[in-house]
Amino acid sequence: MKMLLAGETFSATTSVAIGSDVLTSATSTNGATAFNAALAAEGIAVTQIGGERCAAEFPYDLDALAQYQVVVISDVGALTLLVTPDARAGRVGVNRLDVLKAYVEGGGGLMLAGGYMGFQGMFGTARFHDTPVEDVLPVRCLPFCDGMEVPQGLQASILQSSHPIFSGVEGPLPPILGMNKLEFRQDGLSGLLATCHHRGTDWPLLAVRDHGRGRTIAWATDIGPHWLSQDFLGWSFYGKLMANMVRWLAGTDEKAGCRI
């Protein structure tokens, strides 16, 4: 099984003043290290395009996406995919969010994961609200800042423990430290598998949907730190849960012959 992961890399520049001198250093971090290792252990090959490379390198057409059974978008905003090098130069080109929608409708599996740049985003800058990607998800994005930090931890409630995504996974899920606020899509095609209760509201944590010939997942928190706690990352079923999501999206048993 081949999977494409878009995003999850971060760069930071730090300036330090020492007297009259200023020293500047830069660091890069891959937030998907644990995720990639867990999937590799489950026999799933991950190709990652870091956030800084997505504008130029994320696939532009269905032929390029067709080599992957599943696409996961994590912590990279809609504008990064929309503003291609052609668009930045003022040339008419492709809308890759339309391509992702067509990919799902043709039989592909798509997961949108949470984070500061997931769904609408911590500062409202991820901007997946009112886009073709939102059209295929089992949730609707709120049209404003949707991220919440909960350092004391949120405990998930599993609503459908018999779903294949929880096969071989023994609950409860470990605590998470934040998530994106989302609206579950009550359309008969979507399923709500887990929620987190916070300040009087049960927010969707994990939701699934059949759309066209494909499938989608909304995972409203990180796939790695920091919203996934160290307890979650060290949990013996972390890799199994992530791999089950990818395998359900691929759906090779139920959807044989329906790949793009």
Short mmCIF file of C-alpha atoms in Angstrom, two decimals, residues 4 19 25 32 38 40 55 71 88 101 126 154 160 162 186 193 198 207 217 219 230 239:
data_model
loop_
_atom_site.label_atom_id
_atom_site.label_comp_id
_atom_site.label_asym_id
_atom_site.label_seq_id
_atom_site.Cartn_x
_atom_site.Cartn_y
_atom_site.Cartn_z
CA LEU A 4 1.07 10.29 0.34
CA GLY A 19 25.93 42.60 23.40
CA SER A 25 20.07 30.17 13.59
CA ALA A 32 5.43 13.06 11.39
CA ALA A 38 4.40 3.49 12.98
CA ALA A 40 6.22 1.54 8.20
CA ALA A 55 3.32 24.51 -3.26
CA VAL A 71 -3.61 10.95 0.71
CA ARG A 88 2.00 33.24 -7.95
CA LYS A 101 -12.19 16.15 -4.72
CA ALA A 126 -5.69 27.06 7.17
CA LEU A 154 -9.20 15.80 26.59
CA GLN A 160 -18.66 2.98 17.42
CA SER A 162 -17.13 -2.12 16.28
CA GLN A 186 -25.57 14.76 9.28
CA LEU A 193 -16.79 7.41 15.57
CA HIS A 198 -15.17 20.31 26.29
CA ALA A 207 -15.49 10.98 11.59
CA ILE A 217 -11.68 10.79 7.31
CA TRP A 219 -9.17 13.40 12.43
CA GLN A 230 3.39 11.66 24.85
CA GLY A 239 0.44 2.61 15.19
#
